[in-house]
mmCIF file of C-alpha atoms and ligand atoms in Angstrom:
data_model
loop_
_atom_site.group_PDB
_atom_site.id
_atom_site.type_symbol
_atom_site.label_atom_id
_atom_site.label_comp_id
_atom_site.label_asym_id
_atom_site.label_seq_id
_atom_site.Cartn_x
_atom_site.Cartn_y
_atom_site.Cartn_z
ATOM 1 C CA MET A 21 10.978 -13.231 1.626
ATOM 2 C CA GLU A 22 13.756 -12.680 4.169
ATOM 3 C CA SER A 23 15.461 -9.576 2.743
ATOM 4 C CA CYS A 24 12.249 -7.698 1.966
ATOM 5 C CA ILE A 25 11.592 -4.714 4.279
ATOM 6 C CA PHE A 26 7.815 -4.914 3.880
ATOM 7 C CA CYS A 27 7.856 -8.653 4.738
ATOM 8 C CA LYS A 28 9.851 -7.615 7.854
ATOM 9 C CA ILE A 29 7.176 -5.018 8.690
ATOM 10 C CA ILE A 30 4.449 -7.672 8.357
ATOM 11 C CA ASN A 31 6.187 -10.070 10.727
ATOM 12 C CA GLY A 32 7.071 -7.291 13.188
ATOM 13 C CA ASP A 33 10.867 -7.229 12.699
ATOM 14 C CA ILE A 34 10.634 -3.589 11.573
ATOM 15 C CA PRO A 35 8.215 -1.311 13.479
ATOM 16 C CA SER A 36 5.339 0.387 11.689
ATOM 17 C CA GLU A 37 2.265 2.451 12.507
ATOM 18 C CA LYS A 38 -0.551 0.022 11.716
ATOM 19 C CA VAL A 39 -3.768 1.448 10.328
ATOM 20 C CA TYR A 40 -5.578 -1.733 9.261
ATOM 21 C CA GLU A 41 -4.999 -5.494 9.175
ATOM 22 C CA ASP A 42 -6.892 -8.610 8.148
ATOM 23 C CA ASP A 43 -5.903 -12.143 7.151
ATOM 24 C CA LYS A 44 -4.536 -11.054 3.734
ATOM 25 C CA VAL A 45 -3.744 -7.344 4.061
ATOM 26 C CA TYR A 46 -1.575 -5.052 6.197
ATOM 27 C CA ALA A 47 -1.785 -1.242 6.017
ATOM 28 C CA PHE A 48 0.480 1.264 7.733
ATOM 29 C CA LYS A 49 1.588 4.905 7.640
ATOM 30 C CA ASP A 50 4.251 5.844 5.092
ATOM 31 C CA LEU A 51 7.495 6.925 6.791
ATOM 32 C CA ASN A 52 7.819 9.984 4.515
ATOM 33 C CA PRO A 53 4.262 11.193 3.996
ATOM 34 C CA GLU A 54 3.456 13.206 0.852
ATOM 35 C CA ALA A 55 0.041 14.203 2.216
ATOM 36 C CA PRO A 56 -1.691 14.440 5.626
ATOM 37 C CA ILE A 57 -2.943 10.905 4.948
ATOM 38 C CA HIS A 58 -0.389 8.616 3.309
ATOM 39 C CA ILE A 59 -1.015 4.930 3.894
ATOM 40 C CA LEU A 60 0.706 1.947 2.309
ATOM 41 C CA ILE A 61 -1.527 -1.066 1.684
ATOM 42 C CA ILE A 62 0.309 -4.325 1.141
ATOM 43 C CA PRO A 63 -0.445 -8.041 0.759
ATOM 44 C CA LYS A 64 0.789 -10.297 3.588
ATOM 45 C CA THR A 65 2.201 -12.668 0.978
ATOM 46 C CA HIS A 66 5.266 -11.464 -0.945
ATOM 47 C CA ILE A 67 4.242 -10.264 -4.415
ATOM 48 C CA THR A 68 6.971 -8.178 -6.106
ATOM 49 C CA ASN A 69 4.792 -5.808 -8.145
ATOM 50 C CA THR A 70 1.774 -5.606 -10.431
ATOM 51 C CA ASN A 71 3.560 -7.778 -13.040
ATOM 52 C CA GLU A 72 2.971 -10.715 -10.675
ATOM 53 C CA ILE A 73 -0.798 -10.267 -10.375
ATOM 54 C CA ASN A 74 -2.578 -13.338 -11.742
ATOM 55 C CA GLU A 75 -5.567 -15.643 -11.273
ATOM 56 C CA GLU A 76 -3.872 -17.444 -8.351
ATOM 57 C CA ASN A 77 -3.478 -14.314 -6.208
ATOM 58 C CA ALA A 78 -6.683 -12.607 -7.393
ATOM 59 C CA SER A 79 -8.376 -12.965 -3.995
ATOM 60 C CA VAL A 80 -5.441 -11.197 -2.296
ATOM 61 C CA ILE A 81 -5.614 -8.369 -4.831
ATOM 62 C CA SER A 82 -9.349 -7.929 -4.363
ATOM 63 C CA SER A 83 -8.789 -7.831 -0.581
ATOM 64 C CA LEU A 84 -6.304 -4.971 -1.066
ATOM 65 C CA PHE A 85 -8.965 -2.897 -2.826
ATOM 66 C CA ILE A 86 -11.701 -3.837 -0.369
ATOM 67 C CA SER A 87 -9.354 -2.583 2.360
ATOM 68 C CA VAL A 88 -8.961 0.729 0.469
ATOM 69 C CA ALA A 89 -12.708 1.318 0.821
ATOM 70 C CA LYS A 90 -12.643 0.309 4.506
ATOM 71 C CA ILE A 91 -9.659 2.552 5.308
ATOM 72 C CA ALA A 92 -11.209 5.492 3.419
ATOM 73 C CA LYS A 93 -14.284 5.282 5.663
ATOM 74 C CA MET A 94 -12.150 4.723 8.773
ATOM 75 C CA LEU A 95 -10.032 7.836 8.073
ATOM 76 C CA ASN A 96 -13.009 9.905 6.935
ATOM 77 C CA VAL A 97 -11.805 10.592 3.389
ATOM 78 C CA ASP A 98 -14.480 8.576 1.577
ATOM 79 C CA GLU A 99 -16.480 11.792 0.989
ATOM 80 C CA SER A 100 -13.597 14.288 0.572
ATOM 81 C CA GLY A 101 -11.689 12.000 -1.818
ATOM 82 C CA TYR A 102 -8.257 10.474 -2.047
ATOM 83 C CA ARG A 103 -5.819 8.911 -4.511
ATOM 84 C CA VAL A 104 -4.585 5.314 -4.840
ATOM 85 C CA VAL A 105 -1.196 5.001 -6.561
ATOM 86 C CA ASN A 106 0.990 2.095 -7.584
ATOM 87 C CA ASN A 107 4.574 2.456 -8.767
ATOM 88 C CA CYS A 108 5.839 -0.519 -10.784
ATOM 89 C CA GLY A 109 9.478 -1.057 -11.702
ATOM 90 C CA LYS A 110 12.327 1.383 -12.262
ATOM 91 C CA GLN A 111 10.658 3.937 -14.537
ATOM 92 C CA GLY A 112 7.471 3.690 -12.486
ATOM 93 C CA GLY A 113 9.442 4.841 -9.427
ATOM 94 C CA GLN A 114 9.136 1.637 -7.389
ATOM 95 C CA THR A 115 11.742 1.621 -4.619
ATOM 96 C CA VAL A 116 10.444 -1.234 -2.439
ATOM 97 C CA GLU A 117 9.980 -4.509 -4.289
ATOM 98 C CA HIS A 118 6.903 -5.739 -2.429
ATOM 99 C CA LEU A 119 3.578 -4.810 -4.044
ATOM 100 C CA HIS A 120 2.037 -1.769 -2.376
ATOM 101 C CA PHE A 121 -0.664 0.771 -3.049
ATOM 102 C CA HIS A 122 -0.188 4.306 -1.752
ATOM 103 C CA MET A 123 -3.368 5.900 -0.446
ATOM 104 C CA LEU A 124 -3.069 9.696 -0.319
ATOM 105 C CA GLY A 125 -5.573 12.173 1.049
ATOM 106 C CA GLY A 126 -6.283 15.054 3.385
ATOM 107 C CA ARG A 127 -5.341 17.783 0.884
ATOM 108 C CA ASP A 128 -6.053 18.756 -2.734
ATOM 109 C CA LEU A 129 -3.888 16.575 -4.977
ATOM 110 C CA THR A 130 -2.688 17.879 -8.330
ATOM 111 C CA TRP A 131 -2.980 15.982 -11.604
ATOM 112 C CA PRO A 132 -0.946 14.970 -13.535
ATOM 113 C CA PRO A 133 1.451 13.955 -10.752
ATOM 114 C CA GLY A 134 4.652 14.863 -12.719
HETATM 115 P P1 AMP B 3 7.627 3.215 -3.808
HETATM 116 O O1 AMP B 3 8.561 4.328 -4.181
HETATM 117 O O2 AMP B 3 6.317 3.248 -4.558
HETATM 118 O O3 AMP B 3 8.300 1.873 -3.884
HETATM 119 O O4 AMP B 3 7.211 3.491 -2.312
HETATM 120 C C1 AMP B 3 7.903 3.014 -1.217
HETATM 121 C C2 AMP B 3 7.402 3.798 -0.034
HETATM 122 O O5 AMP B 3 7.756 3.095 1.147
HETATM 123 C C3 AMP B 3 7.975 5.209 0.095
HETATM 124 O O6 AMP B 3 6.905 6.164 0.050
HETATM 125 C C4 AMP B 3 8.694 5.193 1.445
HETATM 126 O O7 AMP B 3 8.546 6.405 2.148
HETATM 127 C C5 AMP B 3 8.001 4.043 2.149
HETATM 128 N N1 AMP B 3 8.790 3.356 3.165
HETATM 129 C C6 AMP B 3 10.026 2.824 3.041
HETATM 130 N N2 AMP B 3 10.410 2.228 4.193
HETATM 131 C C7 AMP B 3 9.377 2.376 5.072
HETATM 132 C C8 AMP B 3 9.158 1.995 6.425
HETATM 133 N N3 AMP B 3 10.064 1.305 7.113
HETATM 134 N N4 AMP B 3 7.982 2.338 7.011
HETATM 135 C C9 AMP B 3 7.050 3.025 6.307
HETATM 136 N N5 AMP B 3 7.197 3.399 5.025
HETATM 137 C C10 AMP B 3 8.340 3.100 4.423
HETATM 138 ZN ZN1 ZN B 4 8.038 -8.823 0.803
#
């Protein structure tokens, strides 16, 4: 999708700090980190948000979560713990309309988030 900033990050038109990549997934550092570790994990195909998850893209979605486990080990937070967050739509606080999971770690995270 041409106007989508995360699609532009995937094809290299906007720079990013890559953390992980495979055939279906791209992961990079959030520009405004809320924790020492704040990674965004996104599908390489444009999916707007969790409302668009279905049987057809199920393999992409499972790859996103498999990459969470890989990145956790890579960044050494698999033992200390971390949080995976998705914001969907206006009231959910979604500002970029390309499905993404925030992975936060490296400090104690409060709950509920507010
Ligand atoms: P959300 O509010 O869930 O839609 O999250 C969007 C996230 O994308 C925010 O945490 C932003 O800091 C982050 N973000 C926006 N533009 C960029 C960018 N060019 N590179 C890295 N992160 C970005
Ligand atoms: Zn996109």
